[in-house]
Short mmCIF file of C-alpha atoms in Angstrom, two decimals:
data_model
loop_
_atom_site.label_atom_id
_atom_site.label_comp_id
_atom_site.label_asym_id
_atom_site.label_seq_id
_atom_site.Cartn_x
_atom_site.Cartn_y
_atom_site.Cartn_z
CA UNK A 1 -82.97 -102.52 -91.99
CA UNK A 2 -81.85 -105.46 -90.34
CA UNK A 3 -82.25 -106.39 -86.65
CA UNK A 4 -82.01 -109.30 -84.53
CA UNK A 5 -85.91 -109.23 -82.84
CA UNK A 6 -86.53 -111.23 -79.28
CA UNK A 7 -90.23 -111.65 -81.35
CA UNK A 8 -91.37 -114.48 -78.53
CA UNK A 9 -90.06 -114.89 -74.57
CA UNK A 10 -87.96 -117.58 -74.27
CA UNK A 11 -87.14 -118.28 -78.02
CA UNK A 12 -84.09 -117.40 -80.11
CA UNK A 13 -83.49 -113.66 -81.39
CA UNK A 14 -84.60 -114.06 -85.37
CA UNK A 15 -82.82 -112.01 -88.00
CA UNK A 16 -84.91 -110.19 -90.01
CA UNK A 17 -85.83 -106.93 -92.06
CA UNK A 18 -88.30 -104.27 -90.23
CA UNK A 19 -88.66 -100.80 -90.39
CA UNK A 20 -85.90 -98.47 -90.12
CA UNK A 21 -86.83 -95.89 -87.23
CA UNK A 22 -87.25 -92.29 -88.30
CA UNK A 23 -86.03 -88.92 -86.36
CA UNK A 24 -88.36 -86.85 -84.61
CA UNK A 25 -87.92 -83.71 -82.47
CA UNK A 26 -84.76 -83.69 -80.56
CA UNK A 27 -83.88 -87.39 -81.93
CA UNK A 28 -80.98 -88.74 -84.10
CA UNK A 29 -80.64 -91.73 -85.99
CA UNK A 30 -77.14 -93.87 -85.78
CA UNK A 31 -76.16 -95.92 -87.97
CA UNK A 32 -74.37 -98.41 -85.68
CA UNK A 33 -71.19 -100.35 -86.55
CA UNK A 34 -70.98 -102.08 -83.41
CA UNK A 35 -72.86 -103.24 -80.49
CA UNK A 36 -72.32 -105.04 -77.52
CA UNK A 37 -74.15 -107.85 -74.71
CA UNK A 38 -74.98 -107.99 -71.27
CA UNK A 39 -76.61 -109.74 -69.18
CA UNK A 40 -79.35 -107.33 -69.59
CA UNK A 41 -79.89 -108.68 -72.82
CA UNK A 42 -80.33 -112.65 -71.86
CA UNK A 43 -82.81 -111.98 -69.21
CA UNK A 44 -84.79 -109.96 -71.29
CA UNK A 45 -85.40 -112.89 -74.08
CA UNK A 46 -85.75 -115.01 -70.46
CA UNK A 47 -88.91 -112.47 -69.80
CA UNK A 48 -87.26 -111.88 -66.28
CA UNK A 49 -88.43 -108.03 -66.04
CA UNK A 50 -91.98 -106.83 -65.84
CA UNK A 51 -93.91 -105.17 -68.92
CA UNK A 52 -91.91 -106.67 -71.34
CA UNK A 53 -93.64 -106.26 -74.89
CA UNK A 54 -92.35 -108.01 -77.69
CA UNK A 55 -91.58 -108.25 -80.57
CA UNK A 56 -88.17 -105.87 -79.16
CA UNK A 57 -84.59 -105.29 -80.69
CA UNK A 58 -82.51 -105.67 -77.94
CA UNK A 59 -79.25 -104.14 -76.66
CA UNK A 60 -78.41 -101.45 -74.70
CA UNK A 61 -74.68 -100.56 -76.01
CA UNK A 62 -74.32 -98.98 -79.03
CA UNK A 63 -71.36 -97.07 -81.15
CA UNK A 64 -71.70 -95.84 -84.81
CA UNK A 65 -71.98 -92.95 -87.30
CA UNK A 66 -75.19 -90.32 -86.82
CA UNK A 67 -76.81 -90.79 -90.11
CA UNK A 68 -79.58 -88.20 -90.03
CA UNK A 69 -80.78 -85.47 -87.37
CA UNK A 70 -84.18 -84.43 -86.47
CA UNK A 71 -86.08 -80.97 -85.87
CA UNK A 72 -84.15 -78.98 -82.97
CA UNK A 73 -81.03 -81.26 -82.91
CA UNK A 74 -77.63 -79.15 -84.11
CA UNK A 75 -77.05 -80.42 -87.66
CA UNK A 76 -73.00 -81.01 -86.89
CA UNK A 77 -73.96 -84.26 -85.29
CA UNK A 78 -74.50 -85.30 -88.75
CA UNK A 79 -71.55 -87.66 -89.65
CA UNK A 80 -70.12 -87.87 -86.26
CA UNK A 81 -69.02 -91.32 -84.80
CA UNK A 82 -70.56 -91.45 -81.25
CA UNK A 83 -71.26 -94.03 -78.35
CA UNK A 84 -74.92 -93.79 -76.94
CA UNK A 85 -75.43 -93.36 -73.58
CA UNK A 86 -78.15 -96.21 -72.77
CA UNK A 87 -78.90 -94.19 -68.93
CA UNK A 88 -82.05 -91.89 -70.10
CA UNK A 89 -84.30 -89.97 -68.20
CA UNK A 90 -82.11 -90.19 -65.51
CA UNK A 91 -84.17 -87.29 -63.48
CA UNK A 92 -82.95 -84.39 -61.18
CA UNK A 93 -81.74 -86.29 -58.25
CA UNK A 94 -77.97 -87.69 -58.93
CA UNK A 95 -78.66 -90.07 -55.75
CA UNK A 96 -81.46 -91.94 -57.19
CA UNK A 97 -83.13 -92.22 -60.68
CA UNK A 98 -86.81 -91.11 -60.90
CA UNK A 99 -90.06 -92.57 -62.45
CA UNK A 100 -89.49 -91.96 -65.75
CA UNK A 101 -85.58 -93.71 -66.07
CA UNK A 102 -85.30 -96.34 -68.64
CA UNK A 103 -82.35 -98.31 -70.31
CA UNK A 104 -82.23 -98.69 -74.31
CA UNK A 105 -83.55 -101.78 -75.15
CA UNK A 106 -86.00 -101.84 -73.31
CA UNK A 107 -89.05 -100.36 -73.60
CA UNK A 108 -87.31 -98.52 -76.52
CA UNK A 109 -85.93 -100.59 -79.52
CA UNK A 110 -82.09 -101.42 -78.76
CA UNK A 111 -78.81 -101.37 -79.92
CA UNK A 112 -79.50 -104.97 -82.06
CA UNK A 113 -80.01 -103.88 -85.42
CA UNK A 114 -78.35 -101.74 -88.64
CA UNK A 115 -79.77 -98.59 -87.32
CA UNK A 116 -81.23 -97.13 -84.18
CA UNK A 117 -83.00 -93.89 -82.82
CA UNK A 118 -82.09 -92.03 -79.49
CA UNK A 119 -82.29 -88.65 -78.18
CA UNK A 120 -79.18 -86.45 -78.75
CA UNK A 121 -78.56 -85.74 -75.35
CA UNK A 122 -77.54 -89.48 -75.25
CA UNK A 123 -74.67 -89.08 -77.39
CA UNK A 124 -70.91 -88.56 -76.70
CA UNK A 125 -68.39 -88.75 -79.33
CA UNK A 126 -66.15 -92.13 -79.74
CA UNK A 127 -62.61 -91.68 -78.76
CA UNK A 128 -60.77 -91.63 -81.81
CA UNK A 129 -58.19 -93.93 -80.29
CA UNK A 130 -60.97 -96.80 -79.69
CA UNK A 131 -62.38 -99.00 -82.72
CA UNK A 132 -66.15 -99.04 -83.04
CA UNK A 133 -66.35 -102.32 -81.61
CA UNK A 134 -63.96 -101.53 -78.52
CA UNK A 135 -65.74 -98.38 -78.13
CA UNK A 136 -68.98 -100.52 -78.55
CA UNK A 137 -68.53 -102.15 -74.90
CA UNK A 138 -68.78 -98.85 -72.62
CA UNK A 139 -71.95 -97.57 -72.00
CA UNK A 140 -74.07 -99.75 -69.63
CA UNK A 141 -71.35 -102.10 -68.25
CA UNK A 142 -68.62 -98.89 -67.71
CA UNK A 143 -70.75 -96.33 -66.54
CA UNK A 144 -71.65 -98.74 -64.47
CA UNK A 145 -68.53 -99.58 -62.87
CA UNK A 146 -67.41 -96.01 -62.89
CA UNK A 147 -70.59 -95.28 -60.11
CA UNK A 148 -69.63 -98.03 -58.12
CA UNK A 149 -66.19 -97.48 -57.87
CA UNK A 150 -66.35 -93.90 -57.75
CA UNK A 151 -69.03 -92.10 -56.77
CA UNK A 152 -70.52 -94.91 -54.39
CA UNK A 153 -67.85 -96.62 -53.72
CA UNK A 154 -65.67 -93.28 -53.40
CA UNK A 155 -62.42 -94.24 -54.05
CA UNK A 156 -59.78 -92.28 -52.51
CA UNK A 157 -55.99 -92.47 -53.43
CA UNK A 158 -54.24 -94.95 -51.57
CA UNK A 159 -57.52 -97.09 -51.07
CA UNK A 160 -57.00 -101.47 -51.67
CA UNK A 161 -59.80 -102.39 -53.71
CA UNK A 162 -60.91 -105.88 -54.35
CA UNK A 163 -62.98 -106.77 -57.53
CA UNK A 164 -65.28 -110.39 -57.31
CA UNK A 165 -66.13 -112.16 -60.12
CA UNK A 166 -63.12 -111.12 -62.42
CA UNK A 167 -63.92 -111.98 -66.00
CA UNK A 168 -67.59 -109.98 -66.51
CA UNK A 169 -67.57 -107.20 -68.31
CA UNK A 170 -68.09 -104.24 -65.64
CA UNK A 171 -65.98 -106.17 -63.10
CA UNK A 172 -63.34 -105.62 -65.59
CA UNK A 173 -64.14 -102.01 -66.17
CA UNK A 174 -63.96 -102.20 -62.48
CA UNK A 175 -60.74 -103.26 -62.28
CA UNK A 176 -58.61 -101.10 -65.44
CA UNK A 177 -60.45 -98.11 -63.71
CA UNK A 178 -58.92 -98.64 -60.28
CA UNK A 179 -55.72 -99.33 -61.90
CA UNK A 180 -55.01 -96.70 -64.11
CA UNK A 181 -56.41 -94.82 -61.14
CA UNK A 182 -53.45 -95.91 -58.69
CA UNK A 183 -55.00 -98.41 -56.78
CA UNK A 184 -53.62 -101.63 -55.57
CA UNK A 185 -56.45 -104.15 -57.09
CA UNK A 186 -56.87 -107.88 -55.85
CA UNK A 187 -59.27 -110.28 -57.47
CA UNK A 188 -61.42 -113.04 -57.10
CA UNK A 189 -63.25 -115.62 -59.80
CA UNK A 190 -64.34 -119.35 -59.98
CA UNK A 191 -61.45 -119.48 -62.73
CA UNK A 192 -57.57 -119.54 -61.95
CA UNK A 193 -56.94 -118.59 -65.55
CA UNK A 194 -59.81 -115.47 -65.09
CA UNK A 195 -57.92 -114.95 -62.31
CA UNK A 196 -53.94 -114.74 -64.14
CA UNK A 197 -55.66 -112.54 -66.98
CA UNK A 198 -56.45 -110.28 -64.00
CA UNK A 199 -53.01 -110.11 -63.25
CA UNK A 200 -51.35 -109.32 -66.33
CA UNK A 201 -54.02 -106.67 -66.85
CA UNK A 202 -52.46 -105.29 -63.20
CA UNK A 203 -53.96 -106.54 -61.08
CA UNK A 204 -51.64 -107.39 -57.89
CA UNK A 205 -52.91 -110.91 -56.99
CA UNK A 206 -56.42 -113.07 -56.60
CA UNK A 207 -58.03 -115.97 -55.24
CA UNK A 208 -60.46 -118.59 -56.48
CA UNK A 209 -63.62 -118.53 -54.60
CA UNK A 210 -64.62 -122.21 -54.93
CA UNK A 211 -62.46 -122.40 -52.19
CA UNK A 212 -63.74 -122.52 -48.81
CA UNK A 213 -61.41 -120.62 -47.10
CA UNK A 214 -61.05 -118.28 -49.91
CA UNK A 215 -61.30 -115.30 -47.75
CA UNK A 216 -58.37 -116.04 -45.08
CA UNK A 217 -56.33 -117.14 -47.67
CA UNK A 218 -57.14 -113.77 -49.39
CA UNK A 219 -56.18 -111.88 -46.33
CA UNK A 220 -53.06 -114.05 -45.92
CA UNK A 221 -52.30 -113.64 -49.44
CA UNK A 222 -52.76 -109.45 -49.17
CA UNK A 223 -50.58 -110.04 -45.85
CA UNK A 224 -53.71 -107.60 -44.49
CA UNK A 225 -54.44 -107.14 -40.84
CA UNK A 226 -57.20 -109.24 -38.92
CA UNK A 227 -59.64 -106.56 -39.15
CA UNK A 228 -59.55 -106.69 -42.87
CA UNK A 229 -57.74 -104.85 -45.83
CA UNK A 230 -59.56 -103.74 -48.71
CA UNK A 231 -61.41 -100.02 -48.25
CA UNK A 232 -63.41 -100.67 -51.41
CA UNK A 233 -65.18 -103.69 -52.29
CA UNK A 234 -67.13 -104.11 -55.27
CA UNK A 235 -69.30 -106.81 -55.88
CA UNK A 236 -71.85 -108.20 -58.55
CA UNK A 237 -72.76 -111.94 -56.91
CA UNK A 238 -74.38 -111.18 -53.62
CA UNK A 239 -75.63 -114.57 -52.23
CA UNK A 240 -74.32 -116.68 -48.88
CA UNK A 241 -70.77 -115.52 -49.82
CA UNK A 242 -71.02 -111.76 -49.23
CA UNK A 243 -71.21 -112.13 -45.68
CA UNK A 244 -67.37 -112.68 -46.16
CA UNK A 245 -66.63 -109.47 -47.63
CA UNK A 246 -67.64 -108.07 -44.01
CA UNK A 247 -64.61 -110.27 -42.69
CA UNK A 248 -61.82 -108.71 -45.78
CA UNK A 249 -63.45 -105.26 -45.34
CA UNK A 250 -61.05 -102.91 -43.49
CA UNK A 251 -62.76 -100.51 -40.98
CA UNK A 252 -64.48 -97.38 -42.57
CA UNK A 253 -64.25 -99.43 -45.94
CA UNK A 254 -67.70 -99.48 -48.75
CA UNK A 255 -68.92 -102.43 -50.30
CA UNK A 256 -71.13 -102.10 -52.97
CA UNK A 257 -72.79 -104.20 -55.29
CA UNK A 258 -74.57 -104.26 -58.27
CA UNK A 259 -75.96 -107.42 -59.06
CA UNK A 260 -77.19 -110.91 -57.34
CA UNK A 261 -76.26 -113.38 -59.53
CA UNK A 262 -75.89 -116.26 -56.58
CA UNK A 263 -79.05 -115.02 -55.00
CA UNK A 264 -80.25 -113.15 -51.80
CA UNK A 265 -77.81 -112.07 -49.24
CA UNK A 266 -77.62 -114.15 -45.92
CA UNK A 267 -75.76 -114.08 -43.09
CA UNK A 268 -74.04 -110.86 -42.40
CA UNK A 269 -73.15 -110.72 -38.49
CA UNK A 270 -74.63 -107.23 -37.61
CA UNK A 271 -72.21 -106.95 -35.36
CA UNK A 272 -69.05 -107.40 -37.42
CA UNK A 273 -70.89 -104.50 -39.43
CA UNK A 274 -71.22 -102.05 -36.80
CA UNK A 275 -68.06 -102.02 -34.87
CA UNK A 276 -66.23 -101.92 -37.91
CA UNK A 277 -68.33 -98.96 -39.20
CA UNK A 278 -68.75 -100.19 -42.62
CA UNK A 279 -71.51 -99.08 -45.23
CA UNK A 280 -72.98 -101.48 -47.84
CA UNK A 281 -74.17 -99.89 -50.54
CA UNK A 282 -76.50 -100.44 -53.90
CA UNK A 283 -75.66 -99.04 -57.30
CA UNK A 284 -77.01 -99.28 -61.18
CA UNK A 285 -76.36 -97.40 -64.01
CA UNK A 286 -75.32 -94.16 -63.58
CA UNK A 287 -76.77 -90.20 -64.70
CA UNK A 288 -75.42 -88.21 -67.52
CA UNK A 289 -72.30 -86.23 -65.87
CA UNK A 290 -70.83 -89.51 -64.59
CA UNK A 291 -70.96 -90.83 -68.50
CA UNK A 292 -69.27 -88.32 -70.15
CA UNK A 293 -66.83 -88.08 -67.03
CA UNK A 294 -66.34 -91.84 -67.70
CA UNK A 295 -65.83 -91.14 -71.13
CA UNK A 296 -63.14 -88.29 -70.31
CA UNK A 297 -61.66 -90.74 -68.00
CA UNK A 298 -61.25 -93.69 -70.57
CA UNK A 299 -59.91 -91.14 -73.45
CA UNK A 300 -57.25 -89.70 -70.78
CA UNK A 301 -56.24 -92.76 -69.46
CA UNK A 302 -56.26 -94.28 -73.03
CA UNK A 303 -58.08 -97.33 -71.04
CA UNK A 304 -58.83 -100.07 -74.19
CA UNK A 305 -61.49 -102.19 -73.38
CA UNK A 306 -61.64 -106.27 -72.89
CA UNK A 307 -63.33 -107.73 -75.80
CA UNK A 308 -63.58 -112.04 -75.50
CA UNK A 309 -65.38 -112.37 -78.93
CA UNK A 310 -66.94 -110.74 -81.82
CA UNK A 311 -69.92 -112.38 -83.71
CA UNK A 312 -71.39 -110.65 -87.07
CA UNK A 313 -75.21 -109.21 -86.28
CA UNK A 314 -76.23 -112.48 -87.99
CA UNK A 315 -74.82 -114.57 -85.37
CA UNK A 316 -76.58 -112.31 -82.25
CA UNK A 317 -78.07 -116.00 -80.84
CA UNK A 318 -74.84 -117.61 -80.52
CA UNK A 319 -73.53 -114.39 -78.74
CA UNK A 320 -76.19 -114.49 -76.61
CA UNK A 321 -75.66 -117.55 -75.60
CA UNK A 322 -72.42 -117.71 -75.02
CA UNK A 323 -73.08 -114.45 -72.78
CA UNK A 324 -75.38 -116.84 -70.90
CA UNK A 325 -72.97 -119.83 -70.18
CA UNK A 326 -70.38 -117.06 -68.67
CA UNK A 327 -67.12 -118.52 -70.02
CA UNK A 328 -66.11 -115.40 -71.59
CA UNK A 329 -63.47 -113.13 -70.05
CA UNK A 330 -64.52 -109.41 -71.05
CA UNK A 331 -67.59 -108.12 -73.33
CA UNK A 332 -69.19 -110.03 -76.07
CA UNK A 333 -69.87 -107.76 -79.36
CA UNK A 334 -71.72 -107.82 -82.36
CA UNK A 335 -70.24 -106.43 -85.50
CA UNK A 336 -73.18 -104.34 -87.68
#
């Protein structure tokens, strides 16, 4: 088959022809029609985890047709289109994934390639509304949102929610799931035009960040009390700038983040913590209930997913790159 294979750290994905993987107990092989990037995928070929072995196939997201079933797996899969969950092993405890978690792609061959083998517990079946490449950007970037908006960030009807970094792919997911939950959603990017996009998706209004009084100007602009407005706050920069979401945070209200793309937090006044009672929370990923409830949520809502560009498999380098210079305004896909 062919795959796009990190085969050296720090050197461009190479197209070639390798083995096609074969089903064993439990195990199904997809033919895949469409995958999808994150940023998962760039700091991988940037050897920025530990263990990495290589050569690899990267890429966690995944939708396609099951092409052939192994031993102790119920032969109707056979023929159905699915998306792959990429969470695995998630472990008993939905608070906290154990030892043995991992994320397709890595250690396991990914989502890269004509063909790929996962465990049929990992699949769901597409929407029928959603193309394969649509369908293609869910698993790691909306199950990811979906925990941090929901089951961390536990949303309540009525709640103001404010989304940074509007243009990345689970900040999006971020955002169409508040909204077609109800929820008044304000915005923030580094682009004014990331920032209108946000609005016409429904969004009720953003600010730009590179400003230095972003976050008055945000309260003034949500006409929000002193104290702060938004209940839920999620967040994928971290860095000096997150002490701010302490000053838009209403009493009571969650902020959680999953990611650190500006660096370490600094500067949060303890103080402006405590007597407002707010919790600051940590997500990634997300188990196997809040996948397929994700799932059920996107199918019911009929939620269609931001694509920016799609590249043939051939191309994977030039997606990946573009993923890294992050100018694109919803998910990058590959076409297989």
């Amino acid at each position: 088959m062919k795959a796009a294979v990190i085969k050296n750290l720090h050197e461009p994905l190479v197209i070639e022809e390798v083995e096609q993987p074969q089903p064993q107990y439990g195990d199904v092989v997809v033919q895949l029609k469409a995958a999808s990037l994150n940023h998962r995928d760039v700091w991988i070929q940037k050897g920025l985890y530990p263990k990495i072995t290589t050569p690899i196939i990267p890429g966690s997201d995944g939708a396609g047709i099951v092409s052939e079933v192994g031993e102790g797996v119920n032969p109707e899969w056979l023929g159905q289109e699915v998306i792959i969950n990429p969470s695995q092993n998630w472990g008993d405890n939905p608070d906290f994934y154990g030892e043995e978690h991992k994320i397709l792609g890595l250690p396991d061959n990914g989502t890269f390639a004509e063909f790929v083998k996962v465990e049929a517990r990992y699949l769901v079946k597409k929407p029928a509304f959603l193309s394969f490449e649509q369908a293609a950007t869910l698993p790691l970037g909306a199950l990811t949102a979906w925990r941090a908006l929901h089951t961390r960030g536990k949303y309540q009807p009525g709640d103001k929610v404010l989304v940074t970094g509007a243009g990345g792919g689970v900040a999006l997911f971020v955002i169409q799931f508040a909204i077609a939950a109800g929820a008044e959603v304000w915005v923030t990017s580094g682009s004014d035009q990331k920032i209108q996009k946000a609005i016409e998706l429904g969004a009720k209004g953003g600010i730009n960040y590179k400003n230095p009084t972003w976050f008055r100007d945000l309260l003034v602009k949500a006409r929000g009390p002193k104290l702060g407005y938004f209940n839920v706050v999620i967040d994928s920069a971290g860095g000096a700038g997150f002490a701010r979401l302490t000053d838009i945070a209403a009493p009571g209200a969650r902020i959680c983040f999953y990611g650190g793309g500006t660096g370490n937090i600094t500067d949060i006044v303890p103080a402006k913590v405590f007597f407002k009672q707010l919790n600051i929370l940590g997500t990634t990923m997300g188990t196997e209930s809040e996948f397929q409830d994700m799932i059920r949520f996107v199918e019911q809502k009929q939620i269609i997913p931001i694509i920016d560009t799609v590249f043939p498999l051939d191309e994977a380098e030039k997606a990946l790159r573009l993923m890294d210079s992050g100018q694109q305004f919803g998910k990058i896909v590959l076409k297989i």
